[in-house]
PDB file of C-alpha atoms and ligand atoms in Angstrom:
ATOM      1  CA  UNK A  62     112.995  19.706  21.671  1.00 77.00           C
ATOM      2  CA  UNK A  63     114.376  17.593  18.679  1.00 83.00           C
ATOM      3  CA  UNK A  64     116.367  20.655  16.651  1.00 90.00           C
ATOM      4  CA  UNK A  65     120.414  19.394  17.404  1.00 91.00           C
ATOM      5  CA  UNK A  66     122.019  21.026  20.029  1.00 93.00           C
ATOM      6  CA  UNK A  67     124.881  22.270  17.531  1.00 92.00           C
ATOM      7  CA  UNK A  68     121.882  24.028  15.273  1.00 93.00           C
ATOM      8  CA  UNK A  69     120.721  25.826  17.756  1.00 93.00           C
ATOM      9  CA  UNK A  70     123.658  27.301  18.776  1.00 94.00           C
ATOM     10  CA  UNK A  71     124.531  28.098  15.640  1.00 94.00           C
ATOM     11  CA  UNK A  72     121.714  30.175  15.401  1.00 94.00           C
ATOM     12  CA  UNK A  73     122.223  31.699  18.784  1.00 96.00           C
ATOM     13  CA  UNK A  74     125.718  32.530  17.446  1.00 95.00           C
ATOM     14  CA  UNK A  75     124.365  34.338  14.398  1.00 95.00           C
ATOM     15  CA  UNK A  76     122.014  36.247  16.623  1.00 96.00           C
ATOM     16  CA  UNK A  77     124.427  37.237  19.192  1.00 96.00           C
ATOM     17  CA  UNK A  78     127.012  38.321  16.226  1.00 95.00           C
ATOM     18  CA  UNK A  79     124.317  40.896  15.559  1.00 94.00           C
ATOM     19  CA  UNK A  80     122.978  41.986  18.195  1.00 94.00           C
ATOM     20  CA  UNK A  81     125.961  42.899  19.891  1.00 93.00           C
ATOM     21  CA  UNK A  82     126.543  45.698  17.585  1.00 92.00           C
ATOM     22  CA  UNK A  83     123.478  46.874  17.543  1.00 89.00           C
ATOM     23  CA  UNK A  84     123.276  47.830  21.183  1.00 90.00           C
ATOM     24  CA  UNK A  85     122.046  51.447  21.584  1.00 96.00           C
ATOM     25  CA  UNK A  86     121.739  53.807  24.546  1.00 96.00           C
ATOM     26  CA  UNK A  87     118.753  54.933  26.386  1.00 96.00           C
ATOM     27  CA  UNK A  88     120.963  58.057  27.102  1.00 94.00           C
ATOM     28  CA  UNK A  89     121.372  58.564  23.383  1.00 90.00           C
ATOM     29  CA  UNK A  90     121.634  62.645  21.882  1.00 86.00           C
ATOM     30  CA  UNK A  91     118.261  61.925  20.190  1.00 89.00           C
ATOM     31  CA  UNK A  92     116.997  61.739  23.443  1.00 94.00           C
ATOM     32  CA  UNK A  93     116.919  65.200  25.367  1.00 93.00           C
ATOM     33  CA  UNK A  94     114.946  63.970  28.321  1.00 96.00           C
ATOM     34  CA  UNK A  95     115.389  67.408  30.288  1.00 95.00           C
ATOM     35  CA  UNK A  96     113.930  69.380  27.250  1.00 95.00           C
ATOM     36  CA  UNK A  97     111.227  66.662  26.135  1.00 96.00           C
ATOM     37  CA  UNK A  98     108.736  68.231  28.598  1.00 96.00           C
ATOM     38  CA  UNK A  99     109.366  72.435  27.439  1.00 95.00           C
ATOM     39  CA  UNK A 100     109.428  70.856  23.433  1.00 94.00           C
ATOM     40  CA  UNK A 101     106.831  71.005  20.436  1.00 94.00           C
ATOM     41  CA  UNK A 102     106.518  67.455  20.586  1.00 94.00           C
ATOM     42  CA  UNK A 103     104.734  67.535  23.477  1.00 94.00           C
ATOM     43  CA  UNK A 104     102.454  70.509  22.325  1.00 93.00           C
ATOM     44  CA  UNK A 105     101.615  67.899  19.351  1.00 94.00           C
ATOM     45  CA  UNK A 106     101.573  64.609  21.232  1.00 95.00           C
ATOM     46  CA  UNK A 107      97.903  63.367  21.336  1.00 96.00           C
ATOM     47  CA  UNK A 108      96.395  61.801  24.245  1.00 96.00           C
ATOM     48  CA  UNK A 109      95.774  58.821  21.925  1.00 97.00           C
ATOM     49  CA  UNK A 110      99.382  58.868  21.040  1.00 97.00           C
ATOM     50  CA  UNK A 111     100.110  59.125  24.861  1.00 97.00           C
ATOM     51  CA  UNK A 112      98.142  56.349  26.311  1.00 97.00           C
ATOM     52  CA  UNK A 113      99.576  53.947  23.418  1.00 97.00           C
ATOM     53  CA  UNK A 114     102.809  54.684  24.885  1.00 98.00           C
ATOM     54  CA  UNK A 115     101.739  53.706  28.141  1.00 98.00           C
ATOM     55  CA  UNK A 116     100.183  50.855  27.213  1.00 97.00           C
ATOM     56  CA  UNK A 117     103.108  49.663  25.467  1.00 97.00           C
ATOM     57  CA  UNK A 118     104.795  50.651  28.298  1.00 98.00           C
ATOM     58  CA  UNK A 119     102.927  48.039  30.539  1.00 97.00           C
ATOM     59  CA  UNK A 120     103.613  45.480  27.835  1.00 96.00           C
ATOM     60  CA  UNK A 121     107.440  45.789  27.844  1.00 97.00           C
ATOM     61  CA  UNK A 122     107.506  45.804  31.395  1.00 97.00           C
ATOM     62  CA  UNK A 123     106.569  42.637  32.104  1.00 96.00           C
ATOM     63  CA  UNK A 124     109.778  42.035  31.299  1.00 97.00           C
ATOM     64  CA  UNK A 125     110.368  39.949  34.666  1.00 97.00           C
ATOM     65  CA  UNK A 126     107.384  37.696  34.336  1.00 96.00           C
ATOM     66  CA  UNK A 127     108.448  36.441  30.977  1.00 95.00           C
ATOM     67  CA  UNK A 128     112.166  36.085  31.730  1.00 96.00           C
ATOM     68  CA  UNK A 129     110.913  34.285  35.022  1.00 96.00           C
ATOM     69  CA  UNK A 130     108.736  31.732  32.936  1.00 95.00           C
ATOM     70  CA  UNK A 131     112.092  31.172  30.541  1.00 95.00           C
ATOM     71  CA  UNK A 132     113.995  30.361  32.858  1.00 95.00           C
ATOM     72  CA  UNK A 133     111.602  27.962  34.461  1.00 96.00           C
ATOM     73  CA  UNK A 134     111.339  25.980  30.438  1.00 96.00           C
ATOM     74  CA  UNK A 135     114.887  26.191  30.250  1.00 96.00           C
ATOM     75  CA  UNK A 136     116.794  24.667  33.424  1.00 97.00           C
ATOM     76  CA  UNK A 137     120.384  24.343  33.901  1.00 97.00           C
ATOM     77  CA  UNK A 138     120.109  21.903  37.101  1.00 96.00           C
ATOM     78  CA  UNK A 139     119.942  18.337  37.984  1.00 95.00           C
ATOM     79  CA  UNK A 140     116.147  17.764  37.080  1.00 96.00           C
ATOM     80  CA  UNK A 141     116.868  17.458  33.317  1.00 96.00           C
ATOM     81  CA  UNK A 142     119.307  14.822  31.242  1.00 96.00           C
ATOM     82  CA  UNK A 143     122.934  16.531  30.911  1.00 95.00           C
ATOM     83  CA  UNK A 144     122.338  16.997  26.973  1.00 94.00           C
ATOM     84  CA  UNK A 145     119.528  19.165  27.918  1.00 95.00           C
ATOM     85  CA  UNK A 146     120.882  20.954  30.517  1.00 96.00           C
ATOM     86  CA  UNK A 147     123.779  21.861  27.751  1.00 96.00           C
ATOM     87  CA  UNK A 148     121.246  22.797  25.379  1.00 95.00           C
ATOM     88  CA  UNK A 149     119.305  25.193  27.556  1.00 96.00           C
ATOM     89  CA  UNK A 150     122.620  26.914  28.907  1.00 97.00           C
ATOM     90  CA  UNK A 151     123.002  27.679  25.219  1.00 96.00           C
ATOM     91  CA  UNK A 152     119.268  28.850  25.002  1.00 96.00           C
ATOM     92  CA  UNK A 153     120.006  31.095  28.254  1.00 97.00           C
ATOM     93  CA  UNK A 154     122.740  33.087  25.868  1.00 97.00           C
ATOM     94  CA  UNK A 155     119.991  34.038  23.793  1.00 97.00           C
ATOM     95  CA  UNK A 156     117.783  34.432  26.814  1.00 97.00           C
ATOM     96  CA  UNK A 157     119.620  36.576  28.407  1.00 97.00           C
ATOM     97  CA  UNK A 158     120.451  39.322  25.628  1.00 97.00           C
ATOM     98  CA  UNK A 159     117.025  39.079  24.283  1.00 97.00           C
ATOM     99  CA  UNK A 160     115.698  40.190  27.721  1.00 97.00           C
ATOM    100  CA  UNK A 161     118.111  43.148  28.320  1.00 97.00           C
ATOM    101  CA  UNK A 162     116.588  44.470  24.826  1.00 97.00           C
ATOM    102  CA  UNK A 163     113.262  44.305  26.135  1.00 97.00           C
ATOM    103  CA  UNK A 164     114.028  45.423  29.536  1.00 98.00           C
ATOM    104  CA  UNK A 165     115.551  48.389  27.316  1.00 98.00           C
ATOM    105  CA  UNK A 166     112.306  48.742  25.464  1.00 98.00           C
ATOM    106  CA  UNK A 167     110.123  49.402  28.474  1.00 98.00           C
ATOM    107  CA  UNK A 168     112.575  51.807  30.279  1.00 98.00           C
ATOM    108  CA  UNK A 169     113.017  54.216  27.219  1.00 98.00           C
ATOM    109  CA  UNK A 170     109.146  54.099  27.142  1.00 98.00           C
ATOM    110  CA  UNK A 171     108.850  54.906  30.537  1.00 98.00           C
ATOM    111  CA  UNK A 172     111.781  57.369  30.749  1.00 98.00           C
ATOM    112  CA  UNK A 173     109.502  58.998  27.310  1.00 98.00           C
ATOM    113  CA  UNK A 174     106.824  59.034  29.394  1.00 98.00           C
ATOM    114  CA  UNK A 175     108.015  60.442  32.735  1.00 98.00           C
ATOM    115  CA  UNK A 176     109.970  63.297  30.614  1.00 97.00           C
ATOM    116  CA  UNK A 177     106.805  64.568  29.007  1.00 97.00           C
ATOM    117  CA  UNK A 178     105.203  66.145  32.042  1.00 96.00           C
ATOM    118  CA  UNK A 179     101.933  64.908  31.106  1.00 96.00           C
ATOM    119  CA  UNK A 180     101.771  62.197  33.224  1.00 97.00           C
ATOM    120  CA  UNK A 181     101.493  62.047  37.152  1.00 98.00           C
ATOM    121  CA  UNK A 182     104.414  60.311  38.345  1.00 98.00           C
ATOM    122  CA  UNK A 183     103.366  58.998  41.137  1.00 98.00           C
ATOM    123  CA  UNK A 184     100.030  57.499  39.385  1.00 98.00           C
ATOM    124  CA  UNK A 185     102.190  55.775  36.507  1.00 98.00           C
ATOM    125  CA  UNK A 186     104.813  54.618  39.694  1.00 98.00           C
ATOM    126  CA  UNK A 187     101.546  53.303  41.107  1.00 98.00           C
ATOM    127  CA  UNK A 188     100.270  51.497  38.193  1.00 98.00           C
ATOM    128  CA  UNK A 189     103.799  49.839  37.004  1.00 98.00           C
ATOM    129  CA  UNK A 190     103.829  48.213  40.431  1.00 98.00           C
ATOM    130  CA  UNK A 191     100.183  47.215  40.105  1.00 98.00           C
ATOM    131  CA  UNK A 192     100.507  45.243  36.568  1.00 97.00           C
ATOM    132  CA  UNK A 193     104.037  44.358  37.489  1.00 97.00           C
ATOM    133  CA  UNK A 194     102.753  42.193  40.023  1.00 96.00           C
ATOM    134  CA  UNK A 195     100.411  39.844  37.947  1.00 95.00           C
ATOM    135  CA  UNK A 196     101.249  36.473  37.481  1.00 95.00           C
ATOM    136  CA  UNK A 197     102.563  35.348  33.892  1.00 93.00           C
ATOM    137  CA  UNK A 198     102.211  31.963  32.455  1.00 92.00           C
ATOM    138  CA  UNK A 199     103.694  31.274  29.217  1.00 91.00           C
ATOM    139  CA  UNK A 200     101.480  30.483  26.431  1.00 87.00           C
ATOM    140  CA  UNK A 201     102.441  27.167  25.822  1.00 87.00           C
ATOM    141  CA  UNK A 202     105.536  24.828  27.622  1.00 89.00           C
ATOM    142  CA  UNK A 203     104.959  22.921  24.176  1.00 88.00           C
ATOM    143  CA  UNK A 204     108.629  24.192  22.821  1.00 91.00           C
ATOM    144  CA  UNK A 205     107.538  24.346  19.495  1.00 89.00           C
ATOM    145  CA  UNK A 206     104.424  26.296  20.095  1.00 90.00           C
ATOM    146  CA  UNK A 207     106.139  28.675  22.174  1.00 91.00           C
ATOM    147  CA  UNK A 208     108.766  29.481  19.777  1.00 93.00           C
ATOM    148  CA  UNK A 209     105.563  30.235  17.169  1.00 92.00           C
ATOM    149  CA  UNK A 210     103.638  31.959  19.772  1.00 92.00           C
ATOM    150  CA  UNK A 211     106.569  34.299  20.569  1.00 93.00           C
ATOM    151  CA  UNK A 212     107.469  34.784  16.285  1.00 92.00           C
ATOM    152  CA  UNK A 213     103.873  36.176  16.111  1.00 92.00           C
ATOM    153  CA  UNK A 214     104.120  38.428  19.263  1.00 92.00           C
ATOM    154  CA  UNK A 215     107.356  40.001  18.048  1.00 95.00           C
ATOM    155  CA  UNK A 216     106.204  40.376  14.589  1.00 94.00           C
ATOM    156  CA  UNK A 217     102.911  41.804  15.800  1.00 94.00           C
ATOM    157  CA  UNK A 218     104.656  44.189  18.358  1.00 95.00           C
ATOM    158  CA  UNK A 219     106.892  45.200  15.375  1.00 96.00           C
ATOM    159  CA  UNK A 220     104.719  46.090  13.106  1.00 95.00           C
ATOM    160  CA  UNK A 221     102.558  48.047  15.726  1.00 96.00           C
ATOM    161  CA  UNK A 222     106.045  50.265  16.381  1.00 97.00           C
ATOM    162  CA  UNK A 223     106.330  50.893  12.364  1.00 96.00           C
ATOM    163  CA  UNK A 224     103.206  51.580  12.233  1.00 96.00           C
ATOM    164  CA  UNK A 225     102.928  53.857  15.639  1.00 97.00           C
ATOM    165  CA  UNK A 226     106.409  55.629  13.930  1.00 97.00           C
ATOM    166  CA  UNK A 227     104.547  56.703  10.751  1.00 96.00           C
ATOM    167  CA  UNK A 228     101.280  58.174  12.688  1.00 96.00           C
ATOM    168  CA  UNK A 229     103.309  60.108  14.732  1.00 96.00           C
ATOM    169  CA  UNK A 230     105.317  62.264  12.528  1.00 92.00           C
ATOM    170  CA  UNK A 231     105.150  65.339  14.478  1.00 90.00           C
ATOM    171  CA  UNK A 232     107.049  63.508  17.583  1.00 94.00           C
ATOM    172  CA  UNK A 233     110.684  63.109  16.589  1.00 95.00           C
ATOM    173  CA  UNK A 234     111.916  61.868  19.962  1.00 96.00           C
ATOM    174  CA  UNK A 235     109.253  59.325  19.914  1.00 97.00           C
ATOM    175  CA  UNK A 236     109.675  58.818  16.594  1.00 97.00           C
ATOM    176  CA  UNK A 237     113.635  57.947  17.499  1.00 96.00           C
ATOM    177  CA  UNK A 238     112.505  55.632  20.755  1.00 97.00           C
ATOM    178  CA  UNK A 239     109.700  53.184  17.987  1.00 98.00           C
ATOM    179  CA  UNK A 240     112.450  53.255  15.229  1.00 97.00           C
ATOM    180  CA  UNK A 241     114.972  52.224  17.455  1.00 97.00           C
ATOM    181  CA  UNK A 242     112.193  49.103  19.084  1.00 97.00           C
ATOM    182  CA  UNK A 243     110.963  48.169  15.722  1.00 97.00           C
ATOM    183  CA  UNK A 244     114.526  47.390  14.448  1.00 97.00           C
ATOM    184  CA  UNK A 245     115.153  45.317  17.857  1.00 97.00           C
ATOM    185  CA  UNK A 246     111.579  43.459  17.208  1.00 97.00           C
ATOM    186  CA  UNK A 247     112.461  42.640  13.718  1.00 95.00           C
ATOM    187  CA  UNK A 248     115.886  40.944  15.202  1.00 96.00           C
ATOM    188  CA  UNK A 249     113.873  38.926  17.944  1.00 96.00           C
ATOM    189  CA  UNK A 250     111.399  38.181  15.172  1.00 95.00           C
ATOM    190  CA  UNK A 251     113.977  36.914  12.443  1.00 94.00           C
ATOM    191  CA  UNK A 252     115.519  34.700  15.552  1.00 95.00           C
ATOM    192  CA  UNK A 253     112.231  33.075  16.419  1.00 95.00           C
ATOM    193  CA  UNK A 254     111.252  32.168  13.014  1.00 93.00           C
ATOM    194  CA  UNK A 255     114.212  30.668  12.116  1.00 93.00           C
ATOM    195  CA  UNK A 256     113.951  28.729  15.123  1.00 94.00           C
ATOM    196  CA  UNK A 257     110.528  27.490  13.891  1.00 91.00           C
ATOM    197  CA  UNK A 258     111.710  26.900  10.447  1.00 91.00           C
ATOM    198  CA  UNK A 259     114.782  24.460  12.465  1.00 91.00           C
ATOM    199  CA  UNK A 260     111.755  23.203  14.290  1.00 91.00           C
ATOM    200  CA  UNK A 261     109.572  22.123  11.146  1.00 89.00           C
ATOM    201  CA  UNK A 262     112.621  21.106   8.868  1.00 88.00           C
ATOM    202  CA  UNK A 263     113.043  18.446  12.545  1.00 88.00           C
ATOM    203  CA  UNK A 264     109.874  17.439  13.385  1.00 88.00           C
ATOM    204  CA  UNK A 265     108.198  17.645   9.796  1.00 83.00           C
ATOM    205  CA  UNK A 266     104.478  17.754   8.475  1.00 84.00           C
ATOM    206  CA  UNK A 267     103.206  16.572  12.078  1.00 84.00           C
ATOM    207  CA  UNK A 268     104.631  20.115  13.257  1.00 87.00           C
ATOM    208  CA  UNK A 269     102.521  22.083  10.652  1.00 86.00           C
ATOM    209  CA  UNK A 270      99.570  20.618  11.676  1.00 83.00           C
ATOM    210  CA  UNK A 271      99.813  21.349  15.146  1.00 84.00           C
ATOM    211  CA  UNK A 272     100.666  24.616  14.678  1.00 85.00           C
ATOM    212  CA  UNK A 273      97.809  24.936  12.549  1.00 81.00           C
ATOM    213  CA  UNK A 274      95.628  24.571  15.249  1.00 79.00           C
ATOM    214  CA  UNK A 275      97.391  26.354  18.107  1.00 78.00           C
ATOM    215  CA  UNK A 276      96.539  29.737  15.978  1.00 81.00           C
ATOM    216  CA  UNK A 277      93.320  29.460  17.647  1.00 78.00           C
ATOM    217  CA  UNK A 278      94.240  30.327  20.984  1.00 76.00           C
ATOM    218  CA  UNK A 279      96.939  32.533  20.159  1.00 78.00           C
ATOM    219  CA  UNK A 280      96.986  36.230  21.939  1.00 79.00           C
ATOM    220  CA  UNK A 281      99.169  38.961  22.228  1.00 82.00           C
ATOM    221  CA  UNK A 282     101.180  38.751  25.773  1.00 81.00           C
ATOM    222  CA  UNK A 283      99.007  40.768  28.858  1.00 82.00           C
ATOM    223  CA  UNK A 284      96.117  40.218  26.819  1.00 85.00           C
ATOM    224  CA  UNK A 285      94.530  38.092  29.942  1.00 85.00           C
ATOM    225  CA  UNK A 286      96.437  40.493  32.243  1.00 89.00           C
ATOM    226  CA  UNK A 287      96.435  44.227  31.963  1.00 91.00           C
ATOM    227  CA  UNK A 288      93.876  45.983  33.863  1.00 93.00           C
ATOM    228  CA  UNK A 289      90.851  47.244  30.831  1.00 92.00           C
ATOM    229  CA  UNK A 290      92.826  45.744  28.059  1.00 91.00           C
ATOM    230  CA  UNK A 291      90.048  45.798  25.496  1.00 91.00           C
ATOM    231  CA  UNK A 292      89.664  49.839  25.651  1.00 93.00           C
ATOM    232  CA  UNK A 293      93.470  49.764  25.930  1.00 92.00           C
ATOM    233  CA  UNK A 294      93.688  47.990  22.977  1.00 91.00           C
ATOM    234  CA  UNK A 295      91.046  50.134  21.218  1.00 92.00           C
ATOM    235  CA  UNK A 296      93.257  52.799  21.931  1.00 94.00           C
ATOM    236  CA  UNK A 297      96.608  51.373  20.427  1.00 94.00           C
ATOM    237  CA  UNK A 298      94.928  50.977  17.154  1.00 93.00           C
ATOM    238  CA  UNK A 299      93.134  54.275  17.021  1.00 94.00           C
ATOM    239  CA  UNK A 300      97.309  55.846  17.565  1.00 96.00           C
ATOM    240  CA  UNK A 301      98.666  53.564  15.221  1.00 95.00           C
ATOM    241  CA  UNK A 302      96.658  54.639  11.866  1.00 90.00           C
ATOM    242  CA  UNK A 303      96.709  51.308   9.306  1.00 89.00           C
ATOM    243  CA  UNK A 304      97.291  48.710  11.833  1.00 91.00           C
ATOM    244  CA  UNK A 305      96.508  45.419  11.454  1.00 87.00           C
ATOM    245  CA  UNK A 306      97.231  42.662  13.605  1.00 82.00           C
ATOM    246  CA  UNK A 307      96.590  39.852  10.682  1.00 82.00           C
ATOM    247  CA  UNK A 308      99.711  41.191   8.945  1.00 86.00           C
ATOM    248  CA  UNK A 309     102.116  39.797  11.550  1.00 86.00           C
ATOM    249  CA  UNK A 310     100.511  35.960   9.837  1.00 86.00           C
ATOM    250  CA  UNK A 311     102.143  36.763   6.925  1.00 84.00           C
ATOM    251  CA  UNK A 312     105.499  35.670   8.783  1.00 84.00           C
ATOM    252  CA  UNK A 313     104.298  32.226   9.147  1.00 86.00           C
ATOM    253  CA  UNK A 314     103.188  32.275   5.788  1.00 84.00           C
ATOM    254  CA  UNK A 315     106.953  32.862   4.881  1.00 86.00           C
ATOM    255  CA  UNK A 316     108.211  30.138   7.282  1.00 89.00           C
ATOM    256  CA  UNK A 317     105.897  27.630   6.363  1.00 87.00           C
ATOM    257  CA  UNK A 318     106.875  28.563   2.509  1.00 86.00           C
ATOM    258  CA  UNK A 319     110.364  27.702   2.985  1.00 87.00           C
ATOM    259  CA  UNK A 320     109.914  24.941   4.830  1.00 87.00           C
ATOM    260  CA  UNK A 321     107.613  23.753   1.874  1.00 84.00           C
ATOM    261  CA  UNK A 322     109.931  24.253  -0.702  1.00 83.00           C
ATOM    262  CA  UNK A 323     112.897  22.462   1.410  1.00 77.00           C
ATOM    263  CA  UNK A 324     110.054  19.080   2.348  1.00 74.00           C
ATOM    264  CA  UNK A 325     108.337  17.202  -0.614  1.00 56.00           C
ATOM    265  CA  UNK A 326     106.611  15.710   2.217  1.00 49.00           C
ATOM    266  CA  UNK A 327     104.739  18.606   3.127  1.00 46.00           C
ATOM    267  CA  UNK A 328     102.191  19.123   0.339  1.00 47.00           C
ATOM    268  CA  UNK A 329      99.569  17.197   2.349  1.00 45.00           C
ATOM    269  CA  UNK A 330      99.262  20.654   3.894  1.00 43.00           C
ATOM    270  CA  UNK A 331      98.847  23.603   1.776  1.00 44.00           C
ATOM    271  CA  UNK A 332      99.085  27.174   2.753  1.00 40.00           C
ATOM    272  CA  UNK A 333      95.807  28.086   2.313  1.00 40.00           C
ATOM    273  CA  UNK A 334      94.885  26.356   5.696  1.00 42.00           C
ATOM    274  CA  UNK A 335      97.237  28.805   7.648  1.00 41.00           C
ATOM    275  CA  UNK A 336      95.467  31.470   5.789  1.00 37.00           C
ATOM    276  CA  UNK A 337      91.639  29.999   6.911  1.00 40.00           C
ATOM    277  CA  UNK A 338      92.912  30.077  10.436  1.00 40.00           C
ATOM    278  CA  UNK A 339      94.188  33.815  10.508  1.00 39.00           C
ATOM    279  CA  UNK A 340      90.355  35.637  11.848  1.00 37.00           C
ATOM    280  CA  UNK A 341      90.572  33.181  14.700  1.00 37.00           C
ATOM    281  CA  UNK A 342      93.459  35.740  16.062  1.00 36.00           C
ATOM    282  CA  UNK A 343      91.914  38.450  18.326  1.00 36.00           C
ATOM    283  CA  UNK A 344      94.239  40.249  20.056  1.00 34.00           C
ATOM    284  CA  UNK A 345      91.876  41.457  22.266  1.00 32.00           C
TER     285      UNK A 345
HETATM  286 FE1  FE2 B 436     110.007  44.922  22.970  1.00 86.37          FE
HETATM  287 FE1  FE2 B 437     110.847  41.719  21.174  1.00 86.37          FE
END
C-alpha cells in the first residue's frame, strides 16, 4: 500500500472520533421486541418486505467471513516488514469497530425478524448456520481494489436501506432498524472513499485506470454465495420501490472528481470512461 502510514491513521482517527458517538443500542425504546409480533406493523409487513429482511439478514451475517479475510490482508506478525506490521495494527482499529457495526447490523435484523412471529425459528436458526458456513474470499487482495470494491458495496447497501426505509412506511420499527443501518453505511462509505481518494492522490493516473477496469468484475458481497441469490435478489428490489444499483457509481464519480481537480496529471482520463463502464455492474 503506498498511502503514508501517518495518513492513514489520520483518517482512522477521524473515523473513530465519529463513530464512537454514534454507537446505538439494539435494545433501544424504538425497539419493542416483545410487542413487535401482537403490533400493526406486522399486520402490514409484506412478504416481499419480509424476505428482503432476511436476505439482508444473510448478507450482514457474514460478518465472520469478511472480518476473517481482513485479518488475513492485514497481519500484525513476523511475515511482514515492521512498517507494515505498524500500519496494519492501525488498519485493525478501524477493522475492528467497523465490524462490531456490522455484526450490529445483522443481529437487529435477525432479532426484527425472530420478533415478528412470522418466521419459523428453527428454519431461519437452520439456514443462518447453513450460509454462515460458506467460504468467503475477498474480492480482490489488490489493496487498492479492495478499498474500491468495499466503497461500492457500502454505498450500494446504503442506498438499498434508504430506499427499503421509504417503501416501507407502514413499518415504524423497521423503519427505525434501516434508518439507523443506512446512517452506519454512509459512515463506512465516507471512510472507504476517502481511503481511495488517499489511494489515487498516492499512486496517481495509473490507479484510475486500473480501477477502471476492475468495475467489470465487481459484485455485491454473497453474490457467488447465498443459496438462490438471483430470485433473492429479485426480491430485494421488488421491496425496495426505486432502487437502483447504478446509483451507488455515482460515489466514484465524486472521488474520481476530486481527485481530478487536485491532479493536472489526470486529464488523460476523463470521467466519462467510469461512466461507459457502469452496465458492466450486475449485482446479480
Ligand atoms: Fe451493514
Ligand atoms: Fe457497512
Amino acid at each position: 500500500m503506498s498511502i503514508p502510514t501517518e495518513q492513514i491513521i489520520s483518517l482512522i482517527h477521524r473515523y473513530l472520533k465519529t463513530s464512537d458517538t454514534k454507537a446505538w443500542s439494539r435494545f433501544d425504546d424504538a425497539f419493542d421486541w416483545p410487542n413487535l409480533s401482537k403490533s400493526e406493523e406486522i399486520q402490514r409487513l409484506t412478504d416481499v418486505q419480509l424476505a428482503a429482511v432476511r436476505t439482508s439478514l444473510m448478507i450482514e451475517d457474514h460478518i465472520p467471513g469478511y472480518a476473517t479475510e481482513y485479518f488475513r490482508l492485514f497481519p500484525v506478525d513476523d511475515t511482514v516488514p515492521k512498517d507494515a506490521a505498524w500500519r496494519n495494527r492501525n488498519m485493525l482499529h478501524f477493522v475492528f469497530q467497523w465490524c462490531a457495526e456490522e455484526d450490529r447490523h445483522a443481529h437487529v435484523f435477525e432479532t426484527y425478524l425472530r420478533a415478528t412471529g412470522r418466521v419459523d425459528q428453527e428454519d431461519l436458526t437452520r439456514e443462518m448456520i447453513h450460509e454462515g458456513a460458506k467460504k468467503y474470499h475477498a474480492p480482490s487482495d489488490h489493496f487498492s481494489l479492495l478499498f474500491t470494491y468495499t466503497m461500492l458495496q457500502e454505498k450500494a447497501t446504503q442506498l438499498y436501506y434508504q430506499m427499503l426505509y421509504r417503501s416501507v412506511e407502514e413499518a415504524p420499527v423497521l423503519r427505525e432498524v434501516l434508518k439507523r443501518l443506512f446512517q452506519d453505511e454512509a459512515r463506512h462509505c465516507s471512510y472507504f472513499s476517502d481511503l481511495v481518494l488517499l489511494d489515487l492522490r498516492s499512486q496517481g493516473d495509473e490507479l484510475v485506470a486500473k480501477i477502471k477496469t476492475a468495475l467489470d468484475s465487481f459484485a455485491m458481497p454473497m453474490a457467488d454465495l447465498l443459496d438462490n441469490y438471483k430470485r433473492q435478489a429479485i426480491t430485494m428490489i421488488r421491496a425496495a420501490r426505486g432502487y437502483d444499483h447504478r446509483s451507488a457509481f455515482s460515489q466514484l464519480d465524486e472521488i474520481i472528481r476530486r481527485y481530478t481537480e487536485s491532479s493536472a496529471r489526470s486529464a488523460a482520463y476523463p470521467l466519462e470512461d467510469f461512466f461507459t463502464a457502469v452496465p458492466n455492474f450486475n449485482p446479480s
